[in-house]
Coordinates of C-alpha atoms in Angstrom, one line a residue:
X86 CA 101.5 101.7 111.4
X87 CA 102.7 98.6 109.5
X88 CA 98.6 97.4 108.8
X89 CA 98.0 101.0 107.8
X90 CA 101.2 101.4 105.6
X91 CA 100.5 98.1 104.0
X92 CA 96.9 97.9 103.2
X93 CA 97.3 101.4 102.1
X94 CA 100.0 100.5 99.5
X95 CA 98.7 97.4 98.6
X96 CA 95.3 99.6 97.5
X97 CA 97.5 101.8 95.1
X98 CA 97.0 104.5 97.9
X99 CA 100.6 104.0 99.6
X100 CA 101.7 107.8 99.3
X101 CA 98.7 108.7 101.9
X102 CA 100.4 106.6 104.1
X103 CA 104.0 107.7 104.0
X104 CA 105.5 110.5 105.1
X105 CA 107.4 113.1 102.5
X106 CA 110.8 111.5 102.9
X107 CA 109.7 108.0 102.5
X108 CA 108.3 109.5 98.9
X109 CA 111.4 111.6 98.2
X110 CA 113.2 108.4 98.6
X111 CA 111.0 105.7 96.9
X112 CA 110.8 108.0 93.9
X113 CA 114.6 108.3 93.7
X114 CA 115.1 104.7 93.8
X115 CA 113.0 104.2 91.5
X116 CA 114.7 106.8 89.2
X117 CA 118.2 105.0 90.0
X118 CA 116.7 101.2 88.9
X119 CA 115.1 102.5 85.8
X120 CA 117.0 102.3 82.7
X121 CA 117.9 105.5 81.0
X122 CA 116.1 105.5 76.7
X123 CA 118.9 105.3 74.8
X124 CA 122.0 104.0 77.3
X125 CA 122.5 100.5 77.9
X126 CA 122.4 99.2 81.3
X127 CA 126.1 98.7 82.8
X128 CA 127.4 94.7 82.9
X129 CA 126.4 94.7 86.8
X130 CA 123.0 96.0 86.6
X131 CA 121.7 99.5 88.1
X132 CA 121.6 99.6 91.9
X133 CA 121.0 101.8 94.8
X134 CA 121.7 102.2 98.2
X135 CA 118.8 103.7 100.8
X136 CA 120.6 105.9 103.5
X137 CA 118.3 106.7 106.2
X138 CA 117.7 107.3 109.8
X139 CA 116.9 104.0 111.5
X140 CA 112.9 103.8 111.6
X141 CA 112.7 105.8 109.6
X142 CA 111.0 103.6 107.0
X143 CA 114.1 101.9 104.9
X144 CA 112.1 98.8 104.7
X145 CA 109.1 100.3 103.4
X146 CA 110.7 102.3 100.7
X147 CA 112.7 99.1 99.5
X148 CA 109.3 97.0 99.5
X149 CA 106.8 99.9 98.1
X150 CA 110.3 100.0 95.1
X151 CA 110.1 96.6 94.4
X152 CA 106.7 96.3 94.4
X153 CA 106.8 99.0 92.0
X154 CA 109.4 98.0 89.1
X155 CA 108.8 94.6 89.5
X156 CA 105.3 93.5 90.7
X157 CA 105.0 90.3 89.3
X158 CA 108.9 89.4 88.8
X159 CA 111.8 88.3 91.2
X160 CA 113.6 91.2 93.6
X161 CA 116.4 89.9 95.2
X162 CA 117.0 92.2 98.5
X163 CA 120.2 91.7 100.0
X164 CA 120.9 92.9 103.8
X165 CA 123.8 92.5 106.2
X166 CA 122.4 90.2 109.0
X167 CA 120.3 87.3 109.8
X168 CA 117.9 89.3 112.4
X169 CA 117.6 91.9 109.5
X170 CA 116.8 89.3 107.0
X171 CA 114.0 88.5 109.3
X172 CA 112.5 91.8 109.9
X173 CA 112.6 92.0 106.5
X174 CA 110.8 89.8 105.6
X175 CA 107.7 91.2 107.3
X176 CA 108.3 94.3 106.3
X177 CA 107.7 93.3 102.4
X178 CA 105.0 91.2 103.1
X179 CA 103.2 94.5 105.1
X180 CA 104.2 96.6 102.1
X181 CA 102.1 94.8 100.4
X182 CA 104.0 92.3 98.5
X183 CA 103.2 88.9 97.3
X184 CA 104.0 85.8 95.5
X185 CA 106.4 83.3 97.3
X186 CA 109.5 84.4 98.9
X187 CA 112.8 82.9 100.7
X188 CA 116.1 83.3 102.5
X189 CA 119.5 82.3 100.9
X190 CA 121.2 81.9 104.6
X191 CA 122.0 79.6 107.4
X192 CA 118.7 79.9 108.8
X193 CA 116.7 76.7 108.6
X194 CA 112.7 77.0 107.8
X195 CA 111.9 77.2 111.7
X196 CA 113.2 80.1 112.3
X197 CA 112.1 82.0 109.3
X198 CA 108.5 83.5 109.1
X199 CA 105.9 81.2 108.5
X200 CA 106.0 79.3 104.7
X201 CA 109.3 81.4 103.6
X202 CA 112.0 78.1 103.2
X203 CA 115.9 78.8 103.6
X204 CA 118.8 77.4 101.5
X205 CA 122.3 78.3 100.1
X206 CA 121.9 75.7 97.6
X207 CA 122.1 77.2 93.9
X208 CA 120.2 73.8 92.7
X209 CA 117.8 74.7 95.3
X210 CA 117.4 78.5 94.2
X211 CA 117.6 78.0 90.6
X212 CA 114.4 75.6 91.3
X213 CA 112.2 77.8 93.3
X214 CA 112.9 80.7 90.8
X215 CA 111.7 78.1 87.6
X216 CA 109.0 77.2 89.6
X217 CA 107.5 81.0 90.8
X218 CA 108.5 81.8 87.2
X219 CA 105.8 78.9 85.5
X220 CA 103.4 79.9 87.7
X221 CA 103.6 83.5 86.9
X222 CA 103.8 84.6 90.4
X223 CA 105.7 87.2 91.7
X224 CA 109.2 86.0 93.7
X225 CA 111.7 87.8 96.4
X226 CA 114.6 86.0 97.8
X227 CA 116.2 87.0 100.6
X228 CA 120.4 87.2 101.3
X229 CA 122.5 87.9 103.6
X230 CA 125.6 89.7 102.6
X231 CA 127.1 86.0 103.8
X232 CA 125.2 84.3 101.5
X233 CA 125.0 86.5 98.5
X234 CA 127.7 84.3 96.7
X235 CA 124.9 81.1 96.4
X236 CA 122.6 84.0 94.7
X237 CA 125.1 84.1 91.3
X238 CA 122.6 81.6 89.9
X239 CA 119.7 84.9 89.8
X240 CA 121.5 86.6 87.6
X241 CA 119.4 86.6 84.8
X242 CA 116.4 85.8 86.8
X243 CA 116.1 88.6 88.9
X244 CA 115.4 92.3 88.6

């Protein structure tokens, strides 16, 4: 299902793909990151949490939402483990999504999926954002909850 899902959103044609709750949620999330006209968006930013059966496509609707409010900017997606990091990973890059991506965590490059690189360097982070951002290419970093405290450098950087 992943090849389906993915080429299918990648194509614009996701929503043939996915069943009714995976668009009942997508569209809600996107609703929750999108800034209401006329109220200014709170210090922290606008967030939202996906609550769903497992398999029953959390990954996706994360991926096919970033993908859609921030195609060719930086999504930082934070999880709670290492092995979930992993999966992912894959999973954004089956929904479709490009540009260069890597894990803030204590995961060195071997075990990550091929040509995603690992840090918890801020120097390190702050330079591969610069660097997706002067090549105009989209950007996802990866955290773990552990990690998320080497990600204040995003702030401004990331959607």
């Amino acid at each position: 299902m992943a090849g389906t899902v993915g080429s299918g959103y990648a194509a614009g044609r996701w929503r043939g793909c996915a069943g009714g709750h995976q668009e009942e949620a997508l569209e809600a999330v996107v609703r929750g990151l999108t800034p209401r006209p006329g109220r200014p968006v709170p210090a922290g930013g606008l967030r939202v949490t996906v609550q769903m059966a497992t398999g029953s496509g959390k990954s996706f609707v994360g991926a096919a939402a970033g993908q859609r409010l921030a195609p060719h900017g930086a999504v930082l997606v934070v999880v709670p483990t290492l092995d979930l990091l992993v999966q992912m990973i894959g999973s954004w890059r089956a929904a479709g999504r490009s540009g260069d991506m890597f894990a803030v965590c204590s995961l060195i490059d071997s075990e990550l999926p091929y040509g995603v690189k690992a840090t918890t360097s801020p120097l390190m982070i702050g330079m591969w954002l610069d660097l997706a951002a002067a090549r105009r290419r989209p950007v996802t970093p990866f955290a773990t909850y552990a990690s998320v405290g080497a990600v204040a450098v995003l702030g401004e950087k990331v959607q």
